[in-house]
Structure formats: C-alpha cells, structure tokens
XYZ file of N, CA and C in Angstrom:
744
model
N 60.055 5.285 32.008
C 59.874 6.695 31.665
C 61.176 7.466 31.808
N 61.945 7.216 32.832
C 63.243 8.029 33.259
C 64.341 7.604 31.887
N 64.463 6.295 31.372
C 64.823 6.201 30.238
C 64.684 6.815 29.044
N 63.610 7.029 28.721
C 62.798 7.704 27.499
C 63.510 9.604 27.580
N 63.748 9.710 28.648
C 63.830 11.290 28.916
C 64.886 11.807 28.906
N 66.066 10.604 28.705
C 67.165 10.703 28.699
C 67.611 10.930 27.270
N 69.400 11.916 27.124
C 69.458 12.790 25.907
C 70.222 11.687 25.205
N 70.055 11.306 24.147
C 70.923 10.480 23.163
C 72.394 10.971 23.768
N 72.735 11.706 23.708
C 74.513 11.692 24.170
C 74.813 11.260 26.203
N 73.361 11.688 26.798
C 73.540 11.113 28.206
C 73.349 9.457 28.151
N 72.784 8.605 26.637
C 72.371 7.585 27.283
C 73.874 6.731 26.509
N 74.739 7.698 26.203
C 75.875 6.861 25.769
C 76.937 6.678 26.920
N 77.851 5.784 26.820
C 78.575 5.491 28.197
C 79.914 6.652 27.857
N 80.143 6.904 29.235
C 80.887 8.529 29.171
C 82.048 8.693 28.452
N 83.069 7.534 28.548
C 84.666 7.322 27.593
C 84.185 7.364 26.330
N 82.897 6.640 26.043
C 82.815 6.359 24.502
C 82.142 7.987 23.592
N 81.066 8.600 25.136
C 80.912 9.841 24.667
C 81.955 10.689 24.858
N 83.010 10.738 25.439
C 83.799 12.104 25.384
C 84.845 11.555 24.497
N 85.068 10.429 23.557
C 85.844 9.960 22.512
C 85.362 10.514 21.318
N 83.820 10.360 21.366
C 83.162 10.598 19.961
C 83.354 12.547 20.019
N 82.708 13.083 21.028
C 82.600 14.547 21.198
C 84.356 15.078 20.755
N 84.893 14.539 21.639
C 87.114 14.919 20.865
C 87.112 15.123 19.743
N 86.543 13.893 18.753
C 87.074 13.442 17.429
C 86.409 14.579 16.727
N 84.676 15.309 17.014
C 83.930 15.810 16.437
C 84.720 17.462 16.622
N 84.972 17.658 17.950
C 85.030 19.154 18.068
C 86.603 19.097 17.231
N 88.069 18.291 17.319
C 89.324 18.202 16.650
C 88.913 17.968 15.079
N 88.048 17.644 15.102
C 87.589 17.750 12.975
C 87.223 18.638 12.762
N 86.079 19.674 13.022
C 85.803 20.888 13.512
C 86.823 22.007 13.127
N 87.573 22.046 14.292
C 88.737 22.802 14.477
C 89.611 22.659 13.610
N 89.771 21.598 12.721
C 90.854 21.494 11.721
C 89.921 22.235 10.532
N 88.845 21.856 10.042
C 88.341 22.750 9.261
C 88.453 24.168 9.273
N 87.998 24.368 10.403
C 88.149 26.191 10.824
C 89.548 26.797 10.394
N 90.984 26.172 11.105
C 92.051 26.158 10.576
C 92.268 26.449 9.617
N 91.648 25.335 8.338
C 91.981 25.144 7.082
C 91.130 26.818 6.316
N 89.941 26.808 6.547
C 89.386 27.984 5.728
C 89.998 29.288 6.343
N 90.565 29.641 7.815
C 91.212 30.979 7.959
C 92.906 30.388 7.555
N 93.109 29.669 7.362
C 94.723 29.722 6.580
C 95.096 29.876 8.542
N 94.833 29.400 9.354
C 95.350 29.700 10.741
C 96.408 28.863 10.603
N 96.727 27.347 10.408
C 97.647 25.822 10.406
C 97.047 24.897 10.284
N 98.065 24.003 9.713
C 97.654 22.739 9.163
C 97.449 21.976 10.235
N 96.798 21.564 11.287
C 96.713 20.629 12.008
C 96.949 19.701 11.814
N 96.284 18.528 10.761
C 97.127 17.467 10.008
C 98.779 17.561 10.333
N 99.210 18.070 10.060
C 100.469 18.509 9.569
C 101.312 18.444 11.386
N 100.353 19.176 12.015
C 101.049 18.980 13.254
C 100.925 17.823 14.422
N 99.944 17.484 14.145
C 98.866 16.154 14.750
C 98.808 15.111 14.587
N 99.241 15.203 12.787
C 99.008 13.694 12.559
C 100.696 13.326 12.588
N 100.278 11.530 12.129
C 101.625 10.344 12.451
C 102.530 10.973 11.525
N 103.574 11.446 11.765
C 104.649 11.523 10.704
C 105.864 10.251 11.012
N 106.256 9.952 10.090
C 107.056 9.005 9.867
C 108.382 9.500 10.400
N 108.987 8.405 11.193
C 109.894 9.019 12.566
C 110.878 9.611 11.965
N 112.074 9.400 11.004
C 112.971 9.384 10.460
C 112.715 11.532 9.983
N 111.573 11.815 9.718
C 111.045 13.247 8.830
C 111.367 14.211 10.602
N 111.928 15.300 10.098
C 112.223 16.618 10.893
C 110.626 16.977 11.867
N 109.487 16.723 10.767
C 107.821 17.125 11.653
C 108.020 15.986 12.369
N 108.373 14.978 12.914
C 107.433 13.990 13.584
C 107.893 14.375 15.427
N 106.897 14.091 16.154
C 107.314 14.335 17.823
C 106.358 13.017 17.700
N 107.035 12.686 19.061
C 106.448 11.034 19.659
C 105.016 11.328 20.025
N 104.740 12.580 20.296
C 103.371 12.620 20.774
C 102.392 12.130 19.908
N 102.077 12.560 18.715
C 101.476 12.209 17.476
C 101.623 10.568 17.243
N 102.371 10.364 17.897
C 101.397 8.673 18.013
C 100.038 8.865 19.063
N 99.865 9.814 19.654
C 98.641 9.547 20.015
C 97.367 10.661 19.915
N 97.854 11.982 19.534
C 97.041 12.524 18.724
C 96.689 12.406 17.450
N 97.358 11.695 16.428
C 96.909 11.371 14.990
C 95.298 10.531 14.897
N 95.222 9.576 16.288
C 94.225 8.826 16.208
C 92.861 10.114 16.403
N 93.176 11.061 16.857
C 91.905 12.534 16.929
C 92.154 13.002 15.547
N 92.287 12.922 14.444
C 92.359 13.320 13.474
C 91.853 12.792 12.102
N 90.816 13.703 11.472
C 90.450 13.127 10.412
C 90.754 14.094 8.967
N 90.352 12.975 8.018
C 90.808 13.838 6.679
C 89.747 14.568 6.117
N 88.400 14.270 6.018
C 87.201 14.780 5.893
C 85.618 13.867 6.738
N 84.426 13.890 6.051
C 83.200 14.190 6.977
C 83.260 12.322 6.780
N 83.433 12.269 5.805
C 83.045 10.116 5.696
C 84.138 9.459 6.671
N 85.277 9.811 6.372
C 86.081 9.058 7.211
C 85.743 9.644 8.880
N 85.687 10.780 8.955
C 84.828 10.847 10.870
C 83.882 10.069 11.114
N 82.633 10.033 9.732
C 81.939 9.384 10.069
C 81.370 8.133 10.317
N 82.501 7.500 9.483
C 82.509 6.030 9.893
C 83.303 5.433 10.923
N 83.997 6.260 11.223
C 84.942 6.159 12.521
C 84.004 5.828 13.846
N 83.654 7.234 13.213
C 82.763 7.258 14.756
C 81.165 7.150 14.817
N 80.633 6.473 13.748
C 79.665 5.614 13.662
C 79.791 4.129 14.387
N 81.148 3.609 14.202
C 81.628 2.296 14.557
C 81.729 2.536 16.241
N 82.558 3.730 16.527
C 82.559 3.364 18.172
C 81.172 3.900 18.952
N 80.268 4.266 17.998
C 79.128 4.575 18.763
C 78.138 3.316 18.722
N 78.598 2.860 17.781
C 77.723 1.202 17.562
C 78.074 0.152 18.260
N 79.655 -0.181 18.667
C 80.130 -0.962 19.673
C 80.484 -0.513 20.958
N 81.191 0.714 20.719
C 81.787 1.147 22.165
C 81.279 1.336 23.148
N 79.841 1.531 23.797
C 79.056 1.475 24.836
C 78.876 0.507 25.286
N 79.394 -0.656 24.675
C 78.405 -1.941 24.916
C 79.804 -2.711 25.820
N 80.953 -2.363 24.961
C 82.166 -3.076 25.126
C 82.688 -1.996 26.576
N 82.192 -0.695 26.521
C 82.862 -0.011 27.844
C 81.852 -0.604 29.111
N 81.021 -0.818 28.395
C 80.129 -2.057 29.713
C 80.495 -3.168 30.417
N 81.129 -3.835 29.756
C 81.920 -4.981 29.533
C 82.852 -4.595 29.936
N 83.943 -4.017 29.520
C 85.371 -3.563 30.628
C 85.600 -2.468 31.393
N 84.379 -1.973 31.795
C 84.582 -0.792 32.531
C 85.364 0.507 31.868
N 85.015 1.646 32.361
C 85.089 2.875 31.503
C 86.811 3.015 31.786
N 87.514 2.592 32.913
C 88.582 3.087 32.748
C 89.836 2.034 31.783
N 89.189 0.749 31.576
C 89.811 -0.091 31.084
C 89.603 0.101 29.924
N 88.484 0.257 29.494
C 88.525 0.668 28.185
C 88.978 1.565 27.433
N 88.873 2.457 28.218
C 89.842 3.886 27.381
C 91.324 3.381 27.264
N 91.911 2.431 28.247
C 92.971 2.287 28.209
C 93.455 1.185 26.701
N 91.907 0.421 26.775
C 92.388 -0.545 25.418
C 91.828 0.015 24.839
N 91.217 1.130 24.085
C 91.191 1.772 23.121
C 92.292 2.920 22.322
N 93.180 3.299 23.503
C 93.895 3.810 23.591
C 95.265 3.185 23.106
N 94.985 2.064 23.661
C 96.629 1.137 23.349
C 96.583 0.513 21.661
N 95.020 0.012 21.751
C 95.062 -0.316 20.232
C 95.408 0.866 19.102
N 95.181 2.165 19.629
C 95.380 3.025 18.352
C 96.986 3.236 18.175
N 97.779 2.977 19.881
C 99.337 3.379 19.625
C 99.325 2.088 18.885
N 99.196 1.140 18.826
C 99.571 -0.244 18.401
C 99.494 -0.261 16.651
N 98.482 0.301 16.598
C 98.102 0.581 14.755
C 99.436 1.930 14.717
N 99.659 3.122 15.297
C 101.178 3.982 14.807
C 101.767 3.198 14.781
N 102.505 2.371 15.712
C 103.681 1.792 16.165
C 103.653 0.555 14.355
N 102.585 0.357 13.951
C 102.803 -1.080 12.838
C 102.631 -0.102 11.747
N 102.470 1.217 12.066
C 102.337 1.808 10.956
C 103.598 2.612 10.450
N 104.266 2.713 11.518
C 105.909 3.266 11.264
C 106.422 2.011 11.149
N 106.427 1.592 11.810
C 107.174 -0.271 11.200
C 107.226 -0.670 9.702
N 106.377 -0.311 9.314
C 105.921 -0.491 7.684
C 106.425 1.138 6.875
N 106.359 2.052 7.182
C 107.464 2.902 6.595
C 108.844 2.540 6.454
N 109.362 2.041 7.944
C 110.490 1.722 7.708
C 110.909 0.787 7.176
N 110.374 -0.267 6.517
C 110.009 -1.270 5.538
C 110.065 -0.710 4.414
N 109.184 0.383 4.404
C 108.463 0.561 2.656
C 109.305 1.764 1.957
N 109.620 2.590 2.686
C 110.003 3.892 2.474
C 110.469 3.717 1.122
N 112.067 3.200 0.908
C 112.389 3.225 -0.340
C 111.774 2.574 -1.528
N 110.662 1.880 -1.616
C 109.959 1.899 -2.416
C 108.932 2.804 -2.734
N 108.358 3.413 -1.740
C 107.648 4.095 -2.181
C 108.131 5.655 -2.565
N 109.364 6.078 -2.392
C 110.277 6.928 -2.882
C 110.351 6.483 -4.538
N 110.716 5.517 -4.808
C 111.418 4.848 -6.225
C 110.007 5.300 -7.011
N 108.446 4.955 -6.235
C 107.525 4.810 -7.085
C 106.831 6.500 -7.278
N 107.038 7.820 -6.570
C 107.020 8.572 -6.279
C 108.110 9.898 -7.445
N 109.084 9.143 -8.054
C 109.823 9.818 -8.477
C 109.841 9.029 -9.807
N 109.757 10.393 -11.409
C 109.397 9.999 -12.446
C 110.680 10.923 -13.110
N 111.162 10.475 -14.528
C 111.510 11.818 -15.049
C 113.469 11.846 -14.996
N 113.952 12.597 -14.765
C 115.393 12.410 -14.993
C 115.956 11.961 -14.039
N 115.418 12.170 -12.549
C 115.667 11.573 -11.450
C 115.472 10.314 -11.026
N 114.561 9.412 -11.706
C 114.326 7.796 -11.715
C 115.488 7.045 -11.601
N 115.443 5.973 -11.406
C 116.104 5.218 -11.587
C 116.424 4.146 -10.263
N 117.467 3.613 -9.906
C 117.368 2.675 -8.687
C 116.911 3.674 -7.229
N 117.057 3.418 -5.623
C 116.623 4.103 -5.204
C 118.200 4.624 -4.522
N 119.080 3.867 -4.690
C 120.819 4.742 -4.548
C 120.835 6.032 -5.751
N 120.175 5.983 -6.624
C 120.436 6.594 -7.885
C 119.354 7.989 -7.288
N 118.195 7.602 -6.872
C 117.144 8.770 -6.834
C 117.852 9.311 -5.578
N 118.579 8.800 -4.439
C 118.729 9.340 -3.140
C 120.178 10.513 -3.655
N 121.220 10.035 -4.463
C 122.064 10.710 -4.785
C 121.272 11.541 -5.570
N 120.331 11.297 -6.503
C 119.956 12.883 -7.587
C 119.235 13.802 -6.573
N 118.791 13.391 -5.480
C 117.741 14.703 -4.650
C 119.059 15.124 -3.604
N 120.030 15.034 -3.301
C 121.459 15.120 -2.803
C 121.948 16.235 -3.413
N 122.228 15.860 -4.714
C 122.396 16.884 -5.553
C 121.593 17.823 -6.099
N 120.759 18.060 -5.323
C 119.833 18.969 -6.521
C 119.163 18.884 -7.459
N 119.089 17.586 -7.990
C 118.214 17.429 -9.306
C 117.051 16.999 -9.019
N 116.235 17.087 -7.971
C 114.739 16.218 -7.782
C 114.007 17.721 -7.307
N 113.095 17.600 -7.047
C 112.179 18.793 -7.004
C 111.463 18.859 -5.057
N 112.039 18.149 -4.678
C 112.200 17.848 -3.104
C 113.255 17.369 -2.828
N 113.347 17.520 -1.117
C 114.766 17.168 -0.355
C 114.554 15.419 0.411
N 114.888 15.005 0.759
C 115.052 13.474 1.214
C 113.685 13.958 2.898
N 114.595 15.243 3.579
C 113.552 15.468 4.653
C 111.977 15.726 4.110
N 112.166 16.255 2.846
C 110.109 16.688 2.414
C 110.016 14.925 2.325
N 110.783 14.550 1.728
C 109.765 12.568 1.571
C 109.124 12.563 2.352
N 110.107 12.109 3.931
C 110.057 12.096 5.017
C 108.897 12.507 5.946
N 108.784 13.763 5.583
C 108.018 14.479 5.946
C 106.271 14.397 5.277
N 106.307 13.722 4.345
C 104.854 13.349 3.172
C 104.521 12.347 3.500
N 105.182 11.303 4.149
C 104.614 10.397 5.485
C 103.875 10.510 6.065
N 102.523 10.216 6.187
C 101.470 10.678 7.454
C 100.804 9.878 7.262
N 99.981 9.894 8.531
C 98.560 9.402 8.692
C 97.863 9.531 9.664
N 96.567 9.720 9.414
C 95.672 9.984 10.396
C 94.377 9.146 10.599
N 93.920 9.489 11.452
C 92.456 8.995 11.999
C 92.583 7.952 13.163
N 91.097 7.521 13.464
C 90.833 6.421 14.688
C 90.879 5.593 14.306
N 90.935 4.815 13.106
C 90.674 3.613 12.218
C 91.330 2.728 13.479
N 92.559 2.618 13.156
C 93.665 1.800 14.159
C 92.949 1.372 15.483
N 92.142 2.362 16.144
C 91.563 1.946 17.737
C 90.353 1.447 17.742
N 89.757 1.844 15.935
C 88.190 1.557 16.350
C 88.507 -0.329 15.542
N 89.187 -0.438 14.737
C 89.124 -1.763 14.284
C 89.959 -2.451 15.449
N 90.567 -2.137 16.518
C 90.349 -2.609 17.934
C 89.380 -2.906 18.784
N 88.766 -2.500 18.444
C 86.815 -2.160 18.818
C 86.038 -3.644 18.153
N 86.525 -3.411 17.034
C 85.533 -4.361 16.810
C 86.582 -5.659 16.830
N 87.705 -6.218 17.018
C 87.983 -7.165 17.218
C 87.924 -7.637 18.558
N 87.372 -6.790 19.623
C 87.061 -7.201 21.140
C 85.320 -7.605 20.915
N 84.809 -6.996 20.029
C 83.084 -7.015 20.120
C 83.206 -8.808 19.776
N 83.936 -8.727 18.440
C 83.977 -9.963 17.752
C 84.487 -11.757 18.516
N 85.538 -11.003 19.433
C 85.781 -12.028 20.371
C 85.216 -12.509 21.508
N 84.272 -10.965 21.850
C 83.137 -11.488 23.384
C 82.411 -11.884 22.781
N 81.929 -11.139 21.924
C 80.110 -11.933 21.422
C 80.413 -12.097 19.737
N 81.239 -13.857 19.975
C 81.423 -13.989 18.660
C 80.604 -14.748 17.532
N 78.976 -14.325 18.511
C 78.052 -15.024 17.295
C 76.617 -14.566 17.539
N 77.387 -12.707 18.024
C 76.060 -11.986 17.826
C 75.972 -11.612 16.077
N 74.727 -11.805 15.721
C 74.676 -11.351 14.219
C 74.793 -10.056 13.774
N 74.808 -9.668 13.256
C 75.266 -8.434 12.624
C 74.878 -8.098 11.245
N 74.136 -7.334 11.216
C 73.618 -7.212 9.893
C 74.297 -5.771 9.077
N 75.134 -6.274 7.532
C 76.152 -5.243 7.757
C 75.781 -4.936 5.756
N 75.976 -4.122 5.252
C 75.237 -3.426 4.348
C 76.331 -3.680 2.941
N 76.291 -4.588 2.342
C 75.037 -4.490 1.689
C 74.172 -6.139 1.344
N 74.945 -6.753 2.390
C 74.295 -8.098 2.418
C 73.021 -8.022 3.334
N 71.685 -8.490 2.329
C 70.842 -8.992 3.057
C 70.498 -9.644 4.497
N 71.405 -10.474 4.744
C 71.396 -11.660 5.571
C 72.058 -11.149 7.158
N 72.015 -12.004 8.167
C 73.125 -12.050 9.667
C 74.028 -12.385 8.970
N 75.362 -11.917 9.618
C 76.711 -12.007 9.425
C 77.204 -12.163 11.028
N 77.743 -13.254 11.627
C 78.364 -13.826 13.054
C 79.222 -12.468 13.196
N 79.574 -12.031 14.442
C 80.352 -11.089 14.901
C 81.949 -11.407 14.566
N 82.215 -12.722 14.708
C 83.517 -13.575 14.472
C 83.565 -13.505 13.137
N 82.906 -14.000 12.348
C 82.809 -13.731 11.010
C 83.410 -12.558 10.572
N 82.906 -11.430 10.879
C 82.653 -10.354 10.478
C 84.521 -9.481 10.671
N 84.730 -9.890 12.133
C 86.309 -9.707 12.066
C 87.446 -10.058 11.183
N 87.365 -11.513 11.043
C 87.720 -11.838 10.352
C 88.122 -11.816 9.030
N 86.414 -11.552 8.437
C 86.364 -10.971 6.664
C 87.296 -9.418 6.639
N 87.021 -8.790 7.867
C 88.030 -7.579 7.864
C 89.044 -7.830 7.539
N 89.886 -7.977 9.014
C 91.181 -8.815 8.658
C 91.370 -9.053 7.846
N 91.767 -10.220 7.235
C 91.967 -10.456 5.796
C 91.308 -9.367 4.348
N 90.925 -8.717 4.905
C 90.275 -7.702 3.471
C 91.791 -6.832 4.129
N 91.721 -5.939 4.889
C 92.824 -5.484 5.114
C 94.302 -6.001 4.678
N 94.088 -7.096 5.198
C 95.862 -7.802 4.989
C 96.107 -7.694 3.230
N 94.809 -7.985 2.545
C 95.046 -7.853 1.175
C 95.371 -6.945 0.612
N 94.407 -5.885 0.750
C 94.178 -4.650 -0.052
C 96.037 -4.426 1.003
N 96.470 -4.261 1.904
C 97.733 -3.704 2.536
C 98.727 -4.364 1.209
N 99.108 -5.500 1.524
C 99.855 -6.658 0.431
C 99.672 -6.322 -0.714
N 98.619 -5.865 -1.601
C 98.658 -5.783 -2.776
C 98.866 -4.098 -2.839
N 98.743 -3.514 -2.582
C 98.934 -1.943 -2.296
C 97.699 -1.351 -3.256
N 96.746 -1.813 -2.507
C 95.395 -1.156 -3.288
C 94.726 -0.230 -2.342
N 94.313 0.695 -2.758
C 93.893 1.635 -2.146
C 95.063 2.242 -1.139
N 96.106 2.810 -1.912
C 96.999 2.783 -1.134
C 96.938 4.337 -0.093
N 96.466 4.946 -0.692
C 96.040 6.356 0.723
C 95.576 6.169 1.862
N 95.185 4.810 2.184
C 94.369 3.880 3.289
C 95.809 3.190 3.751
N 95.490 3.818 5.242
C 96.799 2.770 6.185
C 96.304 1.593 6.585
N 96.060 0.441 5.691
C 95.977 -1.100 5.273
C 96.416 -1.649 6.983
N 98.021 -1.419 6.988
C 99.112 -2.435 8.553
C 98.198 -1.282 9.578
N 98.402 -0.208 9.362
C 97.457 0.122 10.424
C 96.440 0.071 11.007
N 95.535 -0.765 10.488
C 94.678 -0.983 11.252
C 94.662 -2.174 10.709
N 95.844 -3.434 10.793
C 95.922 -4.720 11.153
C 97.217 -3.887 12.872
N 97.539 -3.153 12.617
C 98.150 -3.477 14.204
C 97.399 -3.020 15.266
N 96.100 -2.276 14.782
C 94.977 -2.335 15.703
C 94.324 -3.162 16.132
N 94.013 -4.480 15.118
C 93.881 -5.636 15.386
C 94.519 -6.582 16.245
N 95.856 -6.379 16.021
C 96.517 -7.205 16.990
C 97.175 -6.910 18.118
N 96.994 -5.076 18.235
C 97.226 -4.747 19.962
C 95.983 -5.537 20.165
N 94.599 -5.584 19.770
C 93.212 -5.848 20.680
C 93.608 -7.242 20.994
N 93.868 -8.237 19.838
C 94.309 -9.532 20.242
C 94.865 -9.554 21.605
N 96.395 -8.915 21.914
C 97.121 -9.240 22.860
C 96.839 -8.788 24.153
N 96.320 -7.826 23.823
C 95.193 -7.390 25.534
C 94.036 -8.288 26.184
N 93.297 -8.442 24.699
C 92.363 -9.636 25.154
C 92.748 -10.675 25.841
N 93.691 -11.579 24.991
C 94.170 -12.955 25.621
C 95.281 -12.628 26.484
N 95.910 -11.692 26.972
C 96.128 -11.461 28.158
C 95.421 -10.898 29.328
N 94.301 -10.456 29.402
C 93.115 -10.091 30.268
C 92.696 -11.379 30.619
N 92.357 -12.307 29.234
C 91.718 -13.582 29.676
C 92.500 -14.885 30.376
N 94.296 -14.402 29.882
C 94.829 -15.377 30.683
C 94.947 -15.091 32.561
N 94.726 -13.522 32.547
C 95.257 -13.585 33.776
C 93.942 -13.251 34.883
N 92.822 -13.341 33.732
C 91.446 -13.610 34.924
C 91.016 -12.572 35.018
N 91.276 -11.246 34.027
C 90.448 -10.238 33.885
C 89.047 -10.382 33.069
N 89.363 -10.656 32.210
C 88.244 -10.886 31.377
C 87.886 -12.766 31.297
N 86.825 -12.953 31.327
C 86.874 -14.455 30.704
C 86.095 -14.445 29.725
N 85.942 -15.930 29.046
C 85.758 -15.539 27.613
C 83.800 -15.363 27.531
N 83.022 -15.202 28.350
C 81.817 -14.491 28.279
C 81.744 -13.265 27.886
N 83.083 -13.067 28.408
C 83.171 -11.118 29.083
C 82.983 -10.632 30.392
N 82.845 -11.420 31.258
C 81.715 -11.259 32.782
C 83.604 -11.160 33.072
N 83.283 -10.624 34.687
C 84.590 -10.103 35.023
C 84.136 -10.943 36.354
C-alpha cells in the first residue's frame, strides 16, 4: 500500500529525478527566453567549438542541459527515465551522477575533436558562389571581405547541444550489466537482447557520423558517450568496483 501512494517523481531515484527535473525546467527557460527576445541560451550554454570567440570551457558541461525543441527533450529524457533508476541502483546515486556526468564531457570532448578534424570541410561545403573554391582560397576571400561572414562567425556556428552524449552512456552501462535483458524497442515486434541493442546503436551512429547523414545530429558525439561509459565500466570492473553482475 505505502508503494501505491507514492508520487511518480518520489518513486524515481533522486540523481535521475533531479537530472530529468534540470533538463525540463533549462528547456522551459530557454523557451521563455526565446518568445520575450530576453537571450539566446543555446548560444550561451551550448558546446561551441573551442577555436570561436563564444566558447568558455564551462559549456562542456552545461550544453548536455540543453535542448533544441520538445522531441529531442523528450527522448532524452524518456531514455534516462527508462534506464536511469535502475542503473543509479546499481551504482549508487553518487557514482552515478558522476558517470553520467563524465560520459556527457566525454561525448564534448569527441565532439570538439571532430571539429577540429572537420572544420575545414565543412567551411568548403558551407560556402557557395564567388567565394568557393579550395579552403586556402575561401579562408583568404572571408580575410578580405568577400564572404558574407568572418572566419570567427564559422567558428562561432559550431554548436551543439543536448544529453544525447550522457544518456547513450546510459544505455551502454544498462547494455553491459544486463546484457540479455530483452527489450522491446518500436517498431520491431519481437525482444531485442540489451547487448544487442547497444550495439545496433553504435554502429548506426558510427555510420550515419562517417557518411555525414543526418548531419545536424552530433553522430562522434554520442559515440564518445559510448566510449567514456566503456572506460569507466571496465575500469570499475577491473579494479573491483563493479563486477560484471553489477553487485558491488
């Protein structure tokens, strides 16, 4: 009975509820922002690409509180309300915030890694018109004046936001403790293994990243969410924090 009486947000575990409540009231507040013309939050919050005049180091870890609209919150934080109670069970509330936390710097950190990789291509592909041409050729025409932005606005058009990065950390810890709970995931009929299910991510990610599809989607970013969770895991498990049940 004492169960039953309890409030859907009391019967969630407290890191995972005051993660979900952040993300809801900081989406919120960016809306409000946006319709009084108050500031772009985005703009101040989210990842800017290091090299651009907006970026402060902090925003590697507020970008992960930041969303672009109601689907992407909501699948965000559909996902850590579906795993994250279960997994802050499993590593305790303060460990977990901490690997939820590390996986989302881990997705910035692979996600500026890959700017600084990509940048001049995606400059070259960005610029049409009299200014085209190699990307020595486009960097000297916006130098001079002939491009319709400065090298710092590129720079600065760099961003990204959301939890993606910490929550597909999320599920590569669900996937590695209980890697053959089923999962029934939409729009397949059938169980789908928890291991499975990481996996098909992974690699859907690595693709769509590699082929540059869907490219408004930070693809490496949430493969380096993936692989902060990796390296916490199998270092928890080498050093006898976690073993591979999950039991501590």
């Amino acid at each position: 009975m004492q169960n039953n009486n309890r409030s859907f947000l009391a019967s969630i575990m407290p890191v995972t509820r005051h993660l979900l409540v952040i993300n809801i009231i900081v989406w919120l507040a960016t809306l409000v922002c946006e319709q009084t013309g108050t500031m772009d939050l985005n703009r101040w919050l989210g990842l800017h690409f290091w090299k651009g005049s907006e970026f402060n180091i902090i925003q590697l870890f507020t970008y992960m509180f930041m969303h672009g609209g109601f689907v992407h919150l909501f699948c965000n934080m559909f996902s850590l309300w579906m795993f994250g109670s279960l997994l802050e069970r499993v590593f305790g509330s303060k460990r977990f915030l901490f690997y939820y936390i590390s996986c989302g710097l881990g997705a910035a950190l692979v996600q500026e890694l890959v700017w600084q990789f990509s940048w001049q291509s995606i400059l070259a592909s960005s610029v049409s018109g009299p200014a085209a041409g190699s990307v020595a050729d486009i960097i000297k025409a916006i130098n001079e004046g002939h491009a319709a932005f400065t090298m710092n606005d590129f720079y600065n058009s760099l961003i990204t936001i959301g939890a993606s990065g910490a929550v597909f950390g999320i599920l590569l810890a669900f996937g590695m403790i209980f890697p053959n709970m089923p999962l029934y995931i939409i729009p397949f009929p059938f169980p789908i293994k928890a291991k499975w299910m990481v996996i098909g991510y992974g690699l859907i990610e690595l693709f769509l990243g590699v082929s540059h599809t869907m490219s408004g989607v930070a693809h490496f970013a949430h493969l380096g969410g993936l692989i902060a969770g990796i390296v916490i895991i199998l270092y928890w498990r080498h050093n006898g924090t976690l073993t591979r049940n999950g039991l501590y």
